[in-house]
Amino acid sequence: MNLLELRGVRKSIGQEEILKGIDLLVKRGEFVAVVGASGSGKSSMLYIMGLLDKPTYGEVFFEGDRVDFSKEKKLSELRNRRIGFVFQFHYLLPEFTLLENVMLPAVKLGVRREQAKERAYELLKSLGLAGKEHRRIYQISGGEMQRVAIARALINNPSLLLADEPTGNLDSRNTYVVMEIFKEINRGGTTILMVTHEPHLALQAHRVVEVRDGLILSDHPTQRA
Amino acid sequence: MRHVLFVAFRMLLHRKRQTLVSILGVSMGVSAFVVMSSLMLGFQNYFIQQVIDLEPHIRIKPRTENAESSPYVLLLGEKMEEKDRILGWQEVIESLEAHPEVLGVAPRLVSKGILKYGVRDKPVTLLGIDPQREPKASIVEKFLKNRNLQRLETNRTGVILGVLVAKSLGIEQTGKKLLLVAPNGQTLLVTVEDFFDSGITNLDDSRVYLNIKTLQSLLEKQGEVNEIIVKIRDVNRAERLSRLFQEGIAYEVESWQKAYKNFLSIFKIQNTITYMIVFAILTVSAFGIFNIIMMTVLEKKKDIAILMAMGFTRNDVLLVFMTEGLVVGTLGAVLGSVVGFGLQEYLESIKLDVEGLIRTQGFVLDRDTLLYVYAFFFSLFFSLLASLYPSYRASRLNPVDIFRSQ
Ligand SMILES: Nc1ncnc2c1ncn2[C@@H]1O[C@H](COP(=O)(O)OP(=O)(O)OP(=O)(O)O)[C@@H](O)[C@H]1O
Ligand SMILES: [Mg+2]
């Protein structure tokens, strides 16, 4: 079953065409790695898949429906319920505790506060952050921040987790932890699309898509597939 | 909405100091508005109330200014005297009394004069009144120390002195005898029967009441009247009624608004200046709000981007920052009202002798609760206005641009 499909997606910024016709199909439950040189268009592609940016040409299908990029409210709702984001930078809000940061998407969704809290506790615990729920971001390490960001991305049980170089700022130990978490989440049924520069991380996915100059150069399953 | 409030309050609490400063800014504007308005309106309303009580609502008098400039006056020199009296005043009074909106009419003879007491003398305005009719058309008795106008009827040489007239002559008690000198050189020994204390400085410092008959014979103007005063039901209709009466009367008909035109226009200027000051304070506090929200928006682009990525709509983001402005505005209004109320209490409690246009034992305040309602309305309006632009800017941020720029 298809979760996400890009059909002939092009993206121009000003005169420059960053994506030059991307066709990509992501099935439910897949773990896709996107690789490519810096500036090849990986992030641009991810923003479109995350419904944060709209293609100049082409179509996007999400969970079988064609996405209408003019419906801002609907896009927000899909992002809130169905998509989780993890970036290289954690983007945690300094005003909130770790627990509250994790709760935010659930609060937006309208989940009862107690229920959101419970789920956030659970997630933080499963990511090895038990006992640190009430800390602020300046009271934890970079690896921990990234795990909080992952918990936040997961709180509404999204069907798709988009990660743009999630380990870019982490040492090998924390990179390992994050990759294990991703594999675990993926085993739980969440589809993951991860942009990475590191071949050995890409090989841990089911499939590696290589982007060059705004086009898909290659698309191969790995041995884990 | 819960998610909007959650984020808005946290952001405000996170920058306690700036939030507090903005709230203080708004509260200053609000308290300044409340206190300045209540002082100003209090004074003005007091003044106007005294004027309405003391002065004829409508006054009919000879056209003196015309008399001086008219060529006929030059030609018919001797007849000039006719220009400063009202002929057929009985008929005028009768016709006015017939009008349903008129409560009372009274004749007066007004003249200049000088009072001598010992070595002191004092130029005054002599008001010759009919003690029977006068109370129907003015409430002069309310301002008399002993509240007895009829003493002028029983004692034909009795006078009532304005308190400041008495003060400058050195008279403190009734029963004192003093010399009244009329413009024609005639003199009369009069007795002080009462004192007149209105609180309006220039009236208390010039008025002397006496029986109209006494003044008529002193001036050798038997039966003459040079002013008719009219009291009406609704003081606000004085101007309109005076124009109506004017059509049937050859003499000048003047409403209290017209007589006090200068004061009323000074009040208007005064109000304008006060509201400009308050407006300036509110504008400054609005800039405070603008500043804090704009700063938050610029500093928090990353946070706004991630909020949008996790599903906050542009509208949600707009509301987050508008809420911040609204909260600052509301808290500022509450604090400002409390401070304003405190200041009003304080100003009302202090006793001091104010002597200017009016004399009182302290500040006269208008404690209208409507002022607080206005203040609330203004501060909310200003804070919403101030937060509108930065909030809009925040809601138009493009999360992709922000993620890219990291
Ligand atoms: N605002 C912009 N205006 C013009 N060109 C842009 C803009 N933003 C990005 N680009 C260009 O788009 C191309 C694709 O950028 P993108 O961020 O998608 O690359 P990437 O593959 O994610 O690179 P990296 O590995 O460095 O993150 C780049 O060549 C970049 O220069
Ligand atoms: Mg990138």
XYZ file of C-alpha atoms and ligand atoms in Angstrom:
663
model
C 0.000 0.000 0.000
C 1.276 3.437 -0.903
C 1.736 6.012 1.782
C 3.269 8.774 -0.263
C 3.815 9.416 -3.900
C 5.542 12.226 -5.773
C 4.669 12.493 -9.452
C 6.756 14.712 -11.691
C 7.498 17.075 -8.845
C 9.442 20.153 -9.809
C 10.412 23.024 -7.622
C 11.830 26.344 -8.711
C 13.051 29.115 -6.523
C 13.326 32.222 -8.623
C 15.167 31.318 -11.799
C 16.732 28.237 -10.320
C 15.116 24.835 -10.619
C 16.022 22.825 -7.534
C 13.884 19.776 -8.234
C 13.636 18.780 -11.845
C 10.979 16.098 -11.981
C 10.904 13.716 -9.055
C 8.915 10.498 -9.178
C 8.999 8.603 -5.955
C 6.745 6.104 -4.286
C 6.989 5.316 -0.596
C 5.098 2.300 0.710
C 3.660 1.972 4.173
C 6.133 0.558 6.618
C 9.200 1.347 4.547
C 12.387 2.850 5.881
C 13.841 4.958 3.073
C 17.216 6.668 3.155
C 17.808 9.638 0.872
C 21.406 10.385 0.011
C 23.161 12.796 -2.275
C 25.688 15.582 -2.402
C 25.161 18.812 -0.599
C 22.832 21.041 -2.569
C 21.374 18.185 -4.607
C 17.839 18.871 -3.349
C 17.279 16.320 -0.578
C 15.863 18.795 1.928
C 13.730 20.474 -0.699
C 12.204 17.121 -1.505
C 11.581 16.379 2.155
C 9.781 19.715 2.701
C 7.402 18.870 -0.111
C 6.800 15.391 1.216
C 6.128 16.930 4.616
C 3.569 19.288 3.042
C 5.545 22.276 4.288
C 6.339 23.458 0.794
C 4.378 23.170 -2.393
C 5.795 21.920 -5.686
C 5.949 24.289 -8.637
C 4.752 21.443 -10.865
C 3.673 17.900 -10.243
C 1.468 16.123 -7.776
C 1.733 14.685 -4.323
C -0.442 11.869 -3.035
C -0.629 11.210 0.662
C -2.428 8.118 1.975
C -4.092 7.778 -1.400
C -5.405 11.340 -1.674
C -4.065 13.989 -3.936
C -2.771 16.806 -1.778
C -4.318 20.200 -2.416
C -1.578 22.659 -1.494
C -3.960 25.592 -1.474
C -5.781 24.254 1.598
C -3.557 25.560 4.346
C -5.733 24.328 7.164
C -5.955 20.822 5.767
C -2.177 20.700 5.276
C -1.648 21.771 8.895
C -4.025 19.122 10.069
C -2.247 16.415 8.063
C 1.119 17.526 9.426
C -0.267 17.521 12.918
C -1.897 14.070 12.774
C -0.009 12.099 10.200
C 3.531 13.451 9.862
C 6.373 13.860 12.310
C 9.521 15.893 11.669
C 13.012 15.525 13.019
C 15.742 17.883 11.881
C 19.452 18.170 12.374
C 18.715 20.892 14.879
C 16.344 19.950 17.706
C 13.955 22.965 17.505
C 12.786 22.489 21.057
C 11.069 25.510 22.604
C 13.012 26.982 25.511
C 9.868 28.136 27.352
C 8.648 24.622 27.898
C 9.868 21.608 29.834
C 10.858 18.517 27.890
C 7.516 16.967 28.733
C 5.596 19.994 27.501
C 7.651 20.155 24.320
C 6.653 16.597 23.600
C 3.012 17.316 24.455
C 2.640 20.328 22.142
C 1.457 18.530 18.969
C -1.054 16.578 21.049
C -2.341 19.773 22.654
C -2.747 21.220 19.186
C -4.624 18.100 18.161
C -6.988 18.635 21.081
C -6.066 15.577 23.101
C -7.021 15.842 26.776
C -4.155 17.239 28.791
C -3.861 14.257 31.118
C -3.842 11.858 28.234
C -1.225 13.890 26.352
C 0.912 14.005 29.453
C 0.686 10.290 29.981
C 1.656 9.562 26.412
C 4.554 12.016 26.608
C 5.843 10.391 29.791
C 5.640 7.010 28.109
C 7.520 8.178 25.034
C 10.246 9.925 26.992
C 10.659 6.820 29.115
C 10.949 4.553 26.110
C 13.616 6.897 24.725
C 15.648 6.691 27.923
C 14.675 10.083 29.308
C 12.713 8.933 32.371
C 13.247 11.315 35.274
C 14.227 14.227 33.080
C 10.722 15.178 31.972
C 10.644 18.460 33.834
C 14.000 19.720 32.729
C 14.491 22.498 30.254
C 16.532 22.121 27.089
C 19.608 23.782 28.544
C 19.702 21.101 31.208
C 20.252 18.156 28.871
C 22.790 16.983 26.316
C 22.582 17.268 22.532
C 21.819 13.567 22.148
C 19.020 13.853 24.657
C 17.599 16.899 22.886
C 17.393 14.931 19.676
C 15.575 12.131 21.459
C 13.078 14.637 22.881
C 12.547 15.958 19.354
C 11.870 12.398 18.199
C 9.379 11.897 21.017
C 7.621 15.094 19.971
C 7.470 13.890 16.369
C 5.870 10.655 17.512
C 3.298 11.784 20.048
C 0.359 11.824 17.648
C 1.314 8.422 16.188
C 2.131 9.713 12.710
C 2.172 7.369 9.766
C 5.228 9.116 8.328
C 8.386 10.261 10.092
C 10.533 12.647 8.067
C 14.074 13.093 9.289
C 16.541 15.515 7.727
C 20.048 14.556 8.812
C 18.840 13.697 12.293
C 22.288 12.573 13.357
C 24.187 15.418 11.744
C 25.053 16.988 15.068
C 25.560 13.826 17.058
C 28.604 11.800 18.014
C 28.805 8.155 17.003
C 27.362 6.919 20.271
C 24.267 9.104 20.019
C 24.009 8.419 16.311
C 23.844 4.745 17.125
C 21.116 5.337 19.707
C 19.019 7.377 17.287
C 19.379 4.777 14.539
C 18.259 2.039 16.932
C 15.255 4.145 17.888
C 14.365 4.662 14.239
C 14.579 0.974 13.482
C 12.438 0.261 16.505
C 9.814 2.819 15.466
C 9.879 1.444 11.959
C 9.330 -2.056 13.253
C 6.304 -0.631 15.078
C 4.831 0.308 11.685
C 5.840 3.918 11.193
C 7.134 4.730 7.749
C 10.439 6.602 7.872
C 12.173 8.725 5.292
C 15.583 9.853 6.410
C 18.026 12.159 4.662
C 21.616 11.359 5.503
C 25.147 11.979 4.311
C 26.557 8.873 5.851
C 26.526 5.715 3.727
C 26.678 3.344 6.686
C 23.494 4.877 8.075
C 21.777 4.769 4.719
C 22.530 1.085 4.486
C 20.541 0.460 7.650
C 17.350 1.474 5.799
C 15.340 -0.785 3.492
C 15.999 1.338 0.508
C 18.418 4.009 -0.605
C 17.367 6.798 -2.947
C 20.156 8.867 -4.387
C 19.465 12.406 -5.493
C 21.682 14.403 -7.780
C 20.992 17.839 -9.205
C 17.297 17.732 -8.442
C 16.728 14.323 -9.979
C 16.613 10.799 -8.646
C 19.780 9.151 -9.830
C 19.242 5.729 -8.322
C 16.784 3.854 -6.137
C 17.855 0.506 -4.681
C 16.759 -1.800 -1.923
C 19.399 -2.678 0.681
C 20.175 -6.051 2.165
C 17.844 -5.258 5.068
C 14.887 -5.012 2.749
C -7.523 27.480 21.291
C -5.905 25.727 24.235
C -2.691 25.246 22.289
C -2.644 28.951 21.394
C -3.023 30.052 25.022
C -0.512 27.443 26.147
C 2.173 28.872 23.878
C 1.215 32.559 24.323
C 1.323 32.494 28.117
C 4.561 30.556 28.202
C 6.247 33.045 25.915
C 5.076 35.967 28.045
C 6.169 34.301 31.261
C 9.500 33.450 29.728
C 10.373 37.118 29.281
C 9.029 38.336 32.574
C 10.956 41.573 32.631
C 9.930 42.812 29.182
C 6.366 41.691 29.762
C 6.267 43.585 33.042
C 7.680 46.727 31.465
C 5.037 46.608 28.732
C 2.299 46.087 31.300
C 3.601 49.039 33.315
C 3.615 51.147 30.152
C -0.026 50.389 29.464
C -0.999 50.899 33.092
C 0.626 54.318 33.078
C -1.436 55.304 30.069
C -4.599 53.993 31.686
C -4.053 55.615 35.064
C -3.040 58.893 33.441
C -6.213 58.805 31.409
C -8.424 58.067 34.404
C -6.826 60.587 36.733
C -6.389 63.413 34.254
C -9.880 62.991 32.863
C -11.478 62.880 36.266
C -9.568 65.963 37.416
C -10.358 67.884 34.289
C -13.981 66.836 33.953
C -14.462 67.276 37.680
C -13.255 70.837 37.516
C -15.156 71.637 34.346
C -18.397 70.052 35.467
C -18.122 71.821 38.798
C -17.524 75.108 37.054
C -20.373 74.604 34.622
C -22.697 73.464 37.402
C -21.894 76.589 39.414
C -22.392 78.739 36.346
C -25.752 77.149 35.632
C -26.776 77.633 39.255
C -25.489 81.171 39.529
C -25.936 82.717 36.204
C -29.164 83.205 34.355
C -29.813 80.402 31.921
C -30.888 83.105 29.553
C -30.266 86.810 29.964
C -31.946 89.653 28.134
C -30.035 92.893 27.993
C -29.732 96.064 25.914
C -27.473 95.928 22.930
C -24.715 98.003 24.419
C -22.150 97.182 21.810
C -24.525 98.246 19.045
C -25.352 101.459 20.854
C -21.750 102.538 20.862
C -21.150 101.944 17.191
C -24.507 103.060 15.812
C -24.550 106.301 13.825
C -27.928 107.151 15.383
C -26.319 107.295 18.779
C -24.022 109.995 17.477
C -26.903 111.857 15.878
C -29.373 111.455 18.704
C -26.848 111.814 21.467
C -29.210 112.391 24.371
C -31.271 109.359 23.621
C -28.322 107.131 24.271
C -29.667 106.453 27.742
C -32.500 104.554 26.192
C -29.977 102.148 24.884
C -29.064 100.865 28.285
C -32.467 100.023 29.580
C -35.208 97.664 28.614
C -38.402 99.391 27.645
C -41.626 97.538 28.247
C -39.891 95.006 30.466
C -43.158 94.015 32.150
C -44.540 92.846 28.804
C -41.342 91.004 28.016
C -41.507 89.207 31.361
C -45.165 88.322 30.864
C -44.592 86.890 27.411
C -41.607 84.862 28.596
C -43.484 83.505 31.593
C -46.112 82.163 29.234
C -43.610 79.855 27.558
C -43.954 76.249 28.818
C -40.219 75.689 29.094
C -39.670 78.738 31.266
C -39.596 78.168 35.023
C -39.214 81.754 36.147
C -38.317 85.261 35.046
C -36.958 88.155 37.071
C -35.950 91.762 36.361
C -32.656 93.273 37.396
C -30.922 96.590 37.357
C -27.195 96.183 37.022
C -24.654 98.912 37.517
C -21.097 99.573 38.493
C -20.390 101.106 41.870
C -17.799 101.572 44.577
C -17.992 100.425 48.183
C -16.126 102.334 50.840
C -15.404 100.903 54.282
C -13.059 102.859 56.466
C -10.063 103.719 54.352
C -10.605 100.908 51.901
C -12.685 100.969 48.775
C -13.596 98.402 46.200
C -15.143 98.676 42.750
C -18.072 96.274 42.460
C -20.956 95.176 40.275
C -24.269 96.182 41.805
C -27.109 93.754 41.167
C -30.429 95.332 41.945
C -32.876 92.478 42.370
C -36.488 91.958 43.222
C -36.251 89.703 46.317
C -39.653 88.173 45.557
C -39.026 87.332 41.943
C -35.302 86.637 41.963
C -35.562 83.152 43.592
C -37.863 82.036 40.790
C -35.197 82.690 38.185
C -31.967 81.914 40.025
C -30.921 79.907 43.037
C -28.812 82.662 44.496
C -30.115 81.798 47.988
C -28.225 78.512 47.914
C -24.982 80.469 47.972
C -25.884 82.844 50.786
C -24.311 82.249 54.189
C -27.627 82.819 55.992
C -29.779 81.860 53.052
C -32.065 84.808 53.415
C -32.698 86.963 50.418
C -35.797 88.496 52.017
C -33.601 90.629 54.267
C -33.238 92.868 51.234
C -37.004 93.342 51.288
C -37.267 94.120 54.996
C -34.191 96.301 55.035
C -34.200 98.493 51.971
C -30.611 99.616 52.604
C -29.397 96.069 53.077
C -26.707 94.585 50.785
C -25.290 91.133 50.254
C -21.545 91.085 49.596
C -19.544 88.568 47.641
C -17.191 86.910 50.160
C -14.094 88.172 48.372
C -15.514 91.694 48.193
C -16.053 91.508 51.951
C -12.592 90.090 52.440
C -10.881 92.843 50.522
C -12.834 95.446 52.470
C -12.003 93.716 55.725
C -15.589 92.897 56.666
C -16.234 89.681 58.539
C -19.668 90.081 60.067
C -23.139 91.187 59.038
C -24.483 94.415 60.410
C -21.504 96.489 59.338
C -22.329 99.751 57.679
C -20.517 100.949 54.592
C -20.825 103.622 51.950
C -22.054 102.845 48.470
C -21.048 105.280 45.718
C -23.003 105.189 42.466
C -21.514 106.223 39.101
C -23.584 109.396 39.165
C -21.908 110.453 42.402
C -24.879 109.671 44.657
C -24.039 107.890 47.890
C -25.966 105.708 50.280
C -25.148 104.204 53.643
C -25.880 100.488 53.448
C -25.813 97.601 55.923
C -24.290 94.176 55.297
C -27.059 91.609 55.592
C -25.420 88.484 54.210
C -22.499 87.064 52.268
C -22.497 85.396 48.882
C -20.072 82.511 48.379
C -20.267 80.722 45.045
C -16.727 79.410 44.712
C -16.338 81.169 41.372
C -13.620 83.671 42.068
C -14.589 86.508 39.782
C -18.224 86.516 40.955
C -17.368 86.435 44.640
C -14.877 89.204 44.087
C -17.291 91.600 42.385
C -20.925 90.965 43.226
C -23.070 93.027 45.521
C -26.803 92.307 45.735
C -29.285 94.927 46.816
C -32.966 95.697 46.375
C -33.773 96.871 42.865
C -35.872 99.751 44.215
C -32.948 101.021 46.279
C -30.660 100.960 43.279
C -33.263 102.577 41.028
C -33.677 105.525 43.339
C -29.926 105.793 43.920
C -29.309 105.956 40.183
C -32.395 108.093 39.632
C -33.781 105.496 37.265
C -37.176 104.907 38.784
C -38.908 101.886 37.300
C -35.999 101.059 35.038
C -34.627 97.600 34.384
C -31.597 96.752 32.278
C -31.524 92.997 32.549
C -34.084 90.233 32.565
C -33.042 86.775 33.695
C -34.786 83.579 32.701
C -34.649 80.149 34.252
C -35.599 77.227 32.032
C -36.405 73.574 32.535
C -33.535 72.070 30.514
C -30.306 74.059 30.681
C -29.011 72.333 27.585
C -31.769 73.984 25.573
C -30.733 77.486 26.578
C -28.994 78.264 23.320
C -31.882 77.057 21.181
C -34.501 78.809 23.302
C -32.518 82.034 23.339
C -32.577 82.052 19.558
C -36.303 81.425 19.617
C -36.932 84.255 22.115
C -34.694 86.565 20.137
C -37.191 86.585 17.308
C -39.822 88.357 19.403
C -37.564 90.646 21.446
C -35.723 93.759 20.358
C -33.043 93.349 22.989
C -30.139 90.966 23.072
C -31.027 87.474 24.246
C -28.030 85.555 25.490
C -27.770 81.955 26.698
C -25.337 80.930 29.440
C -23.389 78.978 26.840
C -22.915 82.136 24.846
C -22.066 84.218 27.885
C -19.446 81.652 28.903
C -18.341 80.900 25.386
C -14.743 81.745 26.208
C -14.632 79.372 29.137
C -16.342 76.623 27.241
C -13.884 76.933 24.401
C -10.994 76.970 26.861
C -12.393 73.731 28.240
C -12.438 72.314 24.773
C -8.792 73.210 24.291
C -8.019 71.846 27.731
C -9.734 68.570 26.881
C -7.905 68.361 23.589
C -4.550 68.904 25.253
C -5.273 66.348 27.954
C -6.394 63.754 25.490
C -3.369 64.448 23.343
C -1.124 63.801 26.326
C -2.989 60.619 27.166
C -2.903 59.612 23.540
C 0.862 60.159 23.535
C 1.273 57.994 26.628
C -0.922 55.291 25.135
C 1.020 55.485 21.896
C 4.282 55.044 23.770
C 2.871 52.063 25.623
C 1.546 50.683 22.356
C 5.068 50.918 21.000
C 6.182 49.008 24.078
C 3.803 46.223 23.178
C 4.749 46.420 19.522
C 8.374 46.195 20.518
C 8.098 43.189 22.786
C 6.006 41.227 20.299
C 8.117 42.186 17.316
C 11.221 41.160 19.230
C 9.662 37.866 20.228
C 8.663 37.215 16.656
C 12.090 37.999 15.269
C 13.868 35.989 17.935
C 11.516 33.069 17.709
C 11.404 32.429 14.022
C 12.758 28.927 14.566
C 10.097 28.206 17.161
C 7.373 29.549 14.911
C 8.655 27.341 12.088
C 8.565 24.196 14.193
C 5.104 25.084 15.535
C 3.912 25.305 11.952
C 5.635 22.032 11.081
C 3.854 20.303 13.963
C 0.490 21.551 12.725
C -0.103 25.062 14.033
C -1.904 27.002 11.328
C -0.974 30.542 10.305
C -4.075 31.605 12.158
C -2.896 29.870 15.323
C 0.407 31.708 15.107
C -1.385 35.017 14.575
C -3.555 34.321 17.602
C -0.581 33.369 19.772
C 0.945 36.809 19.357
C -2.334 38.710 19.388
C -3.111 36.962 22.652
C 0.179 38.153 24.047
C -0.733 41.726 23.139
C -4.198 41.320 24.555
C -2.911 39.880 27.820
C -0.437 42.730 28.223
C -3.196 45.223 27.395
C -5.650 43.676 29.826
C -3.214 43.350 32.694
C -2.029 46.892 32.013
C -5.607 48.133 32.074
C -6.335 46.324 35.346
C -3.181 47.602 36.998
C -3.722 51.089 35.590
C -7.295 51.151 36.882
C -6.156 50.139 40.347
C -3.424 52.792 40.338
C -5.835 55.355 38.887
C -8.402 54.546 41.564
C -5.744 54.886 44.249
C -4.639 58.227 42.874
C -8.228 59.439 42.767
C -8.691 58.434 46.395
C -5.497 60.195 47.333
C -6.278 63.385 45.423
C -9.733 63.506 46.935
C -8.374 63.058 50.434
C -5.927 65.935 50.346
C -7.235 69.243 51.601
C -5.859 72.374 50.124
C -7.176 75.771 49.243
C -7.361 75.968 45.531
C -7.832 79.503 44.340
C -7.972 80.109 40.656
C -10.956 80.224 38.409
C -12.787 78.472 41.213
C -12.186 78.143 44.944
C -12.497 74.750 46.599
C -11.073 72.877 49.568
C -9.390 70.302 47.376
C -9.580 68.707 43.991
C -13.007 68.248 42.494
C -12.988 64.876 40.751
C -15.419 63.330 38.362
C -15.458 59.713 39.559
C -17.461 58.388 36.674
C -16.948 54.633 36.252
C -17.413 55.179 32.547
C -13.860 56.557 32.526
C -12.592 53.117 33.488
C -14.652 51.533 30.767
C -13.166 53.938 28.236
C -9.663 53.318 29.570
C -10.166 49.575 29.221
C -11.503 49.956 25.754
C -8.634 52.220 24.686
C -5.890 50.055 26.125
C -7.337 46.919 24.578
C -7.746 48.682 21.283
C -4.208 50.042 21.373
C -2.649 46.763 22.412
C -4.488 44.861 19.711
C -3.454 47.469 17.194
C 0.149 47.288 18.382
C 0.287 43.505 18.221
C -1.482 43.242 14.898
C 1.488 43.905 12.644
C 4.087 41.750 14.417
C 1.526 38.956 14.767
C 0.731 39.170 11.099
C 4.427 39.054 10.270
C 4.798 35.974 12.417
C 1.889 34.257 10.716
C 3.361 34.939 7.267
C 6.747 33.391 8.038
C 7.649 30.563 5.744
C 8.881 27.614 7.830
C 10.852 26.204 4.909
C 12.920 29.382 4.621
C 13.698 29.183 8.302
C 14.651 25.505 8.266
C 16.917 26.118 5.293
C 18.671 29.034 6.913
C 19.754 27.006 9.946
N 16.048 30.305 -1.234
C 16.761 29.742 -2.217
N 16.962 30.408 -3.353
C 17.660 29.846 -4.366
N 18.178 28.631 -4.273
C 18.030 27.929 -3.163
C 17.288 28.445 -2.071
N 17.307 27.535 -1.091
C 17.986 26.492 -1.555
N 18.426 26.734 -2.781
C 19.187 25.831 -3.606
O 18.453 24.652 -3.758
C 19.322 23.576 -3.907
C 18.818 22.421 -3.079
O 18.903 22.739 -1.715
P 18.621 21.662 -0.589
O 18.681 22.331 0.705
O 17.394 20.935 -0.930
O 19.852 20.706 -0.758
P 20.290 19.494 0.165
O 20.421 18.341 -0.730
O 19.375 19.357 1.296
O 21.724 19.959 0.657
P 22.426 19.675 2.053
O 22.917 18.298 2.005
O 23.541 20.648 2.066
O 21.413 19.915 3.077
C 20.700 24.035 -3.551
O 21.484 24.109 -4.709
C 20.495 25.413 -2.985
O 21.529 26.246 -3.364
Mg 19.524 19.594 3.344
